[in-house]
Amino acid sequence: MKNNKLFWKSDWFVGLLVALLFLFSANSDLMQSLERKAYDMGVRASSRTPSDKVAVIAIDEQSIANLGRWPWPREIQAKMLDLLAAGHAKVVGNTSLFFEPQVDAGLEYINKVGATLDASTLKNSTDPVYQTELAQLTALLQEAAQHLDNDKKLSESMAKANNMLLAMFFALGTPQGKPDKPLPDYVMKNSLVNVKEGMGAQPIPSLGVQAPIAALGSQAVAIGHLNSTPDVDGGIRTEPLIVDYFNQYFPSLSLMLAAKSLNLEPKDIQVTLGQGVKVGNLNIATDPELRMYTYFYADRDGKPAFQADSFYDVLSGKIPAEKYRDKIVLIGGTAAGVGALQVTPVSAGMAPVLVLAHSVSSILKQDFFVAPGWGFWVQIGIFVAVALYLTVLLPRLKAGIGAAITAAIFLALLVTHYVLMTMQAMWLQLMLPATMLLVGHLLLTTKRFLVTEKGKIKSDADSAESNRMLGLAFQGQGQLDMAFDKFRKVPVDDSLMEVLYNLGLDFERKRQFNKAESVFRYMSEYNPKFRDLGERLAQSRAMSETVMLGGSSGKSNASTMQLDRTGVSKPMLGRYEIEKELGKGAMGVVYLGKDPKIGRVVAIKTMALSQEFDEDELADVKARFFREAESAGRLNHPNIVTMYDAGEEHDLAYIAMEFLKGKDLVPYTKPDNLLPLPKVLGIVARVADALGYAHGLHVVHRDIKPANIMYDMEGDTVKVTDFGIARITDSSKTKTGMVLGTPSYMSPEQLAGAKIEGASDLFSLGASLYQMVCGKLPFEGDSMAQLMFRIANEPQTDILSIRPDVPPCVAAVINKALAKKVEERYRTGAEMAEAIRRCAASLQ
């Protein structure tokens, strides 16, 4: 009993039931209507141009208003045919059904008078006077009869034009015996004789026919049927090209119009039963019943695919008949009450003459859709594959993966359907498996939810305490986002509100005000009056709209922190408390910070790498940043700033370093604020010592310049800063357009992108010495390109031309340091420092 219960509850059994349900409903009106709706959408999604050889003359409201009620005297049709013949129309197809003679009331009376006269004694009289009067009266009656005989007038016009095709109509159905009488010869001449046996399928059978009257049908160049076969939803999508009338095959009017326009006869139409029809060199693929899937052309730019000219405008000469030269002209009703409108994929009500126009164009341009014979087996295969997915695979998948795969399969079926229709003009019925896929997935998902919801509620209650503990652990480790994620899985109560409040404060300290706002807003949904929650929420919202730590304000040097804001805790960067802003550099802001654990005061340099570098190189830049920070952190020299720590906080990288009281040497490079020469030499010598030490440990600075040399006037201390910072990008260009490193101090090999060694730093130090001695740069240019060219190719401006009192030994040190070739410079920093000190000693 237990096994049976499990059997009925299994997911695969539900999938099997769904598959069987859809299998038995495959041919239902509902499913077939759904397939047709998808077909219509595919037709409307495709775009093709109709044949310009097809023209339509419409019996519209305007024509009826001017020419009288329908049906008109056939004399009017005769006049139209005469006009079109004069305009050299190729063929004319008239959709009016001429199944009965049109007898004028006056003609009927004239015929009665004539019959009475023939039976009178006057006809046998020998009196010459009577004979003369009788002849005159007979001639007058014949003239009147001819004037009122509209069928004869139309017949004569048809014989003269020799290009008009008429319509006939079959009563569709399977005959049980033989026809009542043979078809007239003028109908039989349109039967198709070139018929090959195919796959056993037969065209649509018929058991009766309505043909045009003999007076008109005998003068038509061809007759074709106007039968249509509506789908289950009443829509017209196919054209039965052939109808079977007691084993005689008759073409549709559209097929005969296409054939006649190509100067072909019924004998030139080849039929392969169950496969298709060939007209000359045109192969028309059909379904097994020889029905063509007509392509219905959509309107373009607000204009119909086939412009219907008013019958009256053509008849009155407003539209010249010459317009229809060499055209296939179709005449039919579009006015209300003149023919029943038909539903098509592109219109909810289309006149039969316009449907005929679409069919003729589809044949001539080969624009019809195809439902291939192998498509049935493909549809069966797809159905089976989806059924197996629902019964075998989906029950084994997790909910998220199952939803993704179901969506992918459904999308693939839709895309396949529309691609085949729009690109290949091919129709496969894929809505049955697509619908089954959605319904099956929905039922299985609902079943799983109902079965597992009770267990899920219990599981959530059991895991609430675990999530609380995990959240507290993450918060203690500084992983605040993960902590908030865990806390949100815990039902909110007063004790959790205390925890969330502290989490919001932690986000504030991290300067993540938008996340603090999220926490406080989450809390306010439970109790908006908790502590000062309202003030905290408003404050966090306001702060999140201002410039924040590492905020993406567009420029990295604009990224700063809001300090000394009332009610806001001091910001934290890593483990450091931020006291105040010291200044801004090229890539970020420098802050005064404090390590609260040991009380050490530090300078913290921040760099918004994510703002300066593209995503594809950001990971490499970050890795290089920490490698260089590690290398620089190993440097322990009295003239090199000590680095304590490096890290990353949200979108900022930072370095914590020794805090210095002095300032950089940039102010002492101005001509009116130069330091005494002995002091300059002492500073540069110590920098050379520091560089020599660093080069010995294979650490190259790459950006030696006055801005990176700190000097404390009171203590006479010199410190080199920013070791390895220029190395971060390996001389690449940032996405804001800034080239790291300062070109005015760069060595020729650094500008050339060659391998950088210690000699490059000594060149930059020589340029800095030059500037601190005379107040000018050794190389200057009107543009960056000119400056870089001079550094690489031209000697520096002679310092004696700027400051003639410079001692020769100072000039010699500068010239050697600024040598273009690496081998001509000082080999080490210690060598340069020794040369500088010898020069300084000689000056004393």
Coordinates of N, CA and C in Angstrom, one line a residue, residues 214-311:
A214 N -23.5 28.5 -70.7 CA -22.8 28.1 -71.9 C -22.4 29.4 -72.8
A215 N -23.2 30.4 -72.8 CA -23.0 31.6 -73.6 C -21.7 32.2 -73.2
L216 N -21.4 32.2 -71.9 CA -20.2 32.8 -71.4 C -19.0 31.9 -71.3
G217 N -19.3 30.7 -70.7 CA -18.3 29.7 -70.5 C -17.6 29.3 -71.7
S218 N -18.4 29.2 -72.8 CA -17.8 28.8 -74.1 C -16.8 29.8 -74.7
Q219 N -16.9 31.1 -74.2 CA -16.0 32.1 -74.7 C -14.8 32.4 -73.8
A220 N -14.9 31.8 -72.6 CA -13.8 32.0 -71.6 C -12.5 31.2 -72.1
V221 N -11.3 31.9 -71.9 CA -10.1 31.2 -72.3 C -9.8 30.0 -71.3
A222 N -10.3 30.1 -70.1 CA -10.2 29.1 -69.1 C -11.2 29.3 -68.0
I223 N -11.4 28.2 -67.3 CA -12.3 28.2 -66.1 C -11.6 27.6 -65.0
G224 N -11.6 28.2 -63.8 CA -11.0 27.6 -62.6 C -11.9 27.7 -61.4
H225 N -11.8 26.8 -60.5 CA -12.7 26.8 -59.3 C -12.3 27.9 -58.3
L226 N -13.3 28.3 -57.5 CA -13.1 29.3 -56.5 C -13.3 28.8 -55.1
N227 N -13.2 27.5 -55.0 CA -13.4 26.8 -53.7 C -12.3 27.2 -52.7
S228 N -12.7 27.3 -51.4 CA -11.7 27.5 -50.3 C -12.0 26.5 -49.2
T229 N -11.0 26.2 -48.4 CA -11.1 25.2 -47.3 C -10.7 25.8 -46.0
P230 N -11.7 26.4 -45.3 CA -11.3 27.1 -44.0 C -10.8 26.1 -43.0
D231 N -9.9 26.6 -42.1 CA -9.3 25.8 -41.0 C -10.3 25.7 -39.9
V232 N -9.9 25.0 -38.8 CA -10.8 24.7 -37.7 C -11.3 26.0 -37.1
D233 N -10.5 27.1 -37.2 CA -10.9 28.4 -36.6 C -11.6 29.3 -37.7
G234 N -11.9 28.8 -38.8 CA -12.6 29.5 -39.9 C -11.7 30.4 -40.7
G235 N -10.4 30.3 -40.5 CA -9.4 31.1 -41.2 C -9.0 30.5 -42.6
I236 N -8.7 31.3 -43.5 CA -8.3 30.8 -44.9 C -6.8 30.9 -44.9
R237 N -6.1 29.8 -45.0 CA -4.7 29.8 -45.1 C -4.1 29.0 -46.3
T238 N -5.0 28.2 -46.8 CA -4.6 27.3 -47.9 C -5.4 27.5 -49.2
E239 N -4.9 27.2 -50.3 CA -5.6 27.3 -51.6 C -5.6 25.8 -52.2
P240 N -6.8 25.2 -52.3 CA -6.9 23.9 -53.0 C -6.6 24.0 -54.5
L241 N -5.4 23.7 -54.9 CA -5.1 24.0 -56.3 C -5.8 23.0 -57.2
I242 N -6.2 21.8 -56.7 CA -6.9 20.8 -57.6 C -8.1 20.3 -56.8
V243 N -9.2 20.1 -57.5 CA -10.4 19.5 -56.9 C -10.7 18.2 -57.8
D244 N -11.0 17.1 -57.1 CA -11.3 15.9 -57.8 C -12.8 15.8 -58.0
Y245 N -13.2 15.7 -59.3 CA -14.7 15.6 -59.6 C -14.8 14.3 -60.4
F246 N -15.2 13.2 -59.6 CA -15.4 11.9 -60.2 C -14.2 11.5 -61.0
N247 N -13.0 11.6 -60.4 CA -11.7 11.2 -61.0 C -11.2 12.0 -62.1
Q248 N -11.8 13.2 -62.2 CA -11.4 14.2 -63.2 C -10.9 15.4 -62.3
Y249 N -9.7 15.9 -62.7 CA -9.0 16.9 -61.9 C -9.1 18.3 -62.5
F250 N -9.6 19.2 -61.7 CA -9.8 20.6 -62.2 C -9.0 21.6 -61.4
P251 N -8.4 22.5 -62.0 CA -7.5 23.5 -61.3 C -8.3 24.6 -60.7
S252 N -7.6 25.3 -59.8 CA -8.2 26.5 -59.2 C -8.1 27.7 -60.1
L253 N -8.9 28.7 -59.9 CA -8.8 29.9 -60.8 C -7.4 30.6 -60.6
S254 N -6.8 30.6 -59.4 CA -5.5 31.2 -59.3 C -4.5 30.4 -60.1
L255 N -4.6 29.1 -60.1 CA -3.6 28.3 -60.8 C -3.8 28.5 -62.3
M256 N -5.0 28.6 -62.8 CA -5.2 28.9 -64.3 C -4.8 30.3 -64.7
L257 N -5.0 31.3 -63.8 CA -4.5 32.6 -64.1 C -3.0 32.7 -64.2
A258 N -2.3 32.0 -63.3 CA -0.9 31.9 -63.4 C -0.4 31.3 -64.6
A259 N -1.1 30.1 -65.0 CA -0.7 29.4 -66.2 C -0.9 30.3 -67.4
K260 N -2.1 30.9 -67.5 CA -2.4 31.7 -68.7 C -1.5 32.9 -68.8
S261 N -1.1 33.5 -67.7 CA -0.2 34.6 -67.8 C 1.2 34.2 -68.3
L262 N 1.5 32.9 -68.2 CA 2.7 32.3 -68.7 C 2.5 31.7 -70.1
N263 N 1.3 31.9 -70.7 CA 1.0 31.3 -72.0 C 1.0 29.8 -72.0
L264 N 0.5 29.2 -70.9 CA 0.4 27.8 -70.8 C -1.0 27.4 -70.8
E265 N -1.2 26.1 -71.2 CA -2.6 25.5 -71.2 C -2.7 24.5 -70.1
P266 N -3.9 24.0 -69.9 CA -4.1 22.9 -68.9 C -3.2 21.7 -69.1
K267 N -2.9 21.4 -70.3 CA -2.1 20.2 -70.5 C -0.6 20.4 -70.1
D268 N -0.3 21.7 -69.9 CA 1.1 22.1 -69.4 C 1.2 22.0 -67.9
I269 N 0.1 21.8 -67.2 CA 0.1 21.7 -65.8 C 0.3 20.2 -65.4
Q270 N 1.4 20.0 -64.6 CA 1.7 18.6 -64.2 C 1.3 18.4 -62.7
V271 N 0.6 17.4 -62.4 CA 0.2 17.1 -61.1 C 0.8 15.8 -60.6
T272 N 1.4 15.8 -59.5 CA 1.9 14.6 -58.8 C 1.1 14.4 -57.5
L273 N 0.2 13.4 -57.5 CA -0.7 13.2 -56.4 C 0.0 13.1 -55.1
G274 N -0.5 13.8 -54.1 CA 0.1 13.7 -52.8 C 1.4 14.5 -52.6
Q275 N 1.9 15.2 -53.7 CA 3.2 15.8 -53.5 C 3.1 17.3 -54.0
G276 N 2.6 17.6 -55.2 CA 2.6 19.0 -55.6 C 2.2 19.1 -57.0
V277 N 2.3 20.4 -57.5 CA 1.9 20.8 -58.8 C 3.0 21.5 -59.5
K278 N 3.2 21.3 -60.8 CA 4.2 22.0 -61.6 C 3.5 22.8 -62.7
V279 N 3.8 24.1 -62.8 CA 3.2 24.9 -63.9 C 4.4 25.4 -64.7
G280 N 4.7 24.9 -65.8 CA 5.9 25.3 -66.6 C 7.1 24.9 -65.8
N281 N 7.9 25.9 -65.4 CA 9.1 25.7 -64.6 C 8.8 26.0 -63.1
L282 N 7.6 26.3 -62.8 CA 7.3 26.7 -61.4 C 6.8 25.4 -60.6
N283 N 7.6 25.0 -59.6 CA 7.2 23.9 -58.8 C 6.5 24.4 -57.5
I284 N 5.3 23.9 -57.3 CA 4.5 24.4 -56.2 C 4.3 23.2 -55.2
A285 N 5.0 23.4 -54.0 CA 4.8 22.3 -53.0 C 3.5 22.5 -52.3
T286 N 2.9 21.4 -52.0 CA 1.6 21.4 -51.4 C 1.5 20.4 -50.3
D287 N 0.4 20.3 -49.6 CA 0.1 19.3 -48.6 C -0.3 18.0 -49.4
P288 N -0.6 16.9 -48.8 CA -1.0 15.7 -49.5 C -2.3 15.9 -50.3
E289 N -3.1 16.8 -49.9 CA -4.4 17.0 -50.6 C -4.2 18.1 -51.7
L290 N -3.0 18.4 -52.0 CA -2.7 19.4 -53.1 C -3.2 20.8 -52.7
R291 N -3.1 21.1 -51.5 CA -3.5 22.5 -51.0 C -2.2 23.3 -50.8
M292 N -2.1 24.5 -51.4 CA -1.0 25.3 -51.2 C -1.1 26.2 -50.0
Y293 N -0.1 26.3 -49.2 CA -0.1 27.3 -48.0 C 0.2 28.7 -48.6
T294 N -0.8 29.4 -48.9 CA -0.7 30.7 -49.5 C 0.1 31.7 -48.6
Y295 N 1.0 32.4 -49.3 CA 1.7 33.5 -48.5 C 0.8 34.8 -48.6
F296 N 0.4 35.3 -47.5 CA -0.3 36.5 -47.4 C 0.6 37.7 -47.1
Y297 N 0.7 38.6 -48.1 CA 1.6 39.7 -48.0 C 1.0 40.8 -47.0
A298 N 1.9 41.2 -46.1 CA 1.5 42.3 -45.2 C 1.5 43.6 -45.8
D299 N 0.6 44.5 -45.3 CA 0.7 45.9 -45.8 C 2.0 46.6 -45.4
R300 N 2.4 47.5 -46.2 CA 3.7 48.2 -46.0 C 3.5 49.7 -46.0
D301 N 4.0 50.4 -44.9 CA 4.0 51.8 -44.8 C 2.5 52.4 -44.9
G302 N 1.6 51.6 -44.4 CA 0.2 52.0 -44.4 C -0.5 51.8 -45.7
K303 N 0.2 51.1 -46.7 CA -0.4 50.9 -48.0 C -0.7 49.4 -48.1
P304 N -1.8 49.0 -48.7 CA -2.2 47.6 -48.9 C -1.2 46.9 -49.8
A305 N -1.0 45.6 -49.6 CA -0.2 44.8 -50.5 C -0.6 44.9 -51.9
F306 N -1.9 44.8 -52.2 CA -2.5 45.0 -53.5 C -3.5 46.1 -53.5
Q307 N -3.1 47.2 -54.3 CA -4.0 48.3 -54.4 C -5.2 48.0 -55.2
A308 N -6.4 48.2 -54.6 CA -7.6 47.9 -55.3 C -8.2 49.1 -56.0
D309 N -8.2 49.2 -57.3 CA -8.7 50.3 -58.0 C -10.2 50.2 -58.1
S310 N -10.9 51.3 -58.0 CA -12.4 51.3 -58.1 C -12.8 51.0 -59.5
F311 N -13.8 50.1 -59.7 CA -14.3 49.7 -61.0 C -14.8 50.9 -61.7

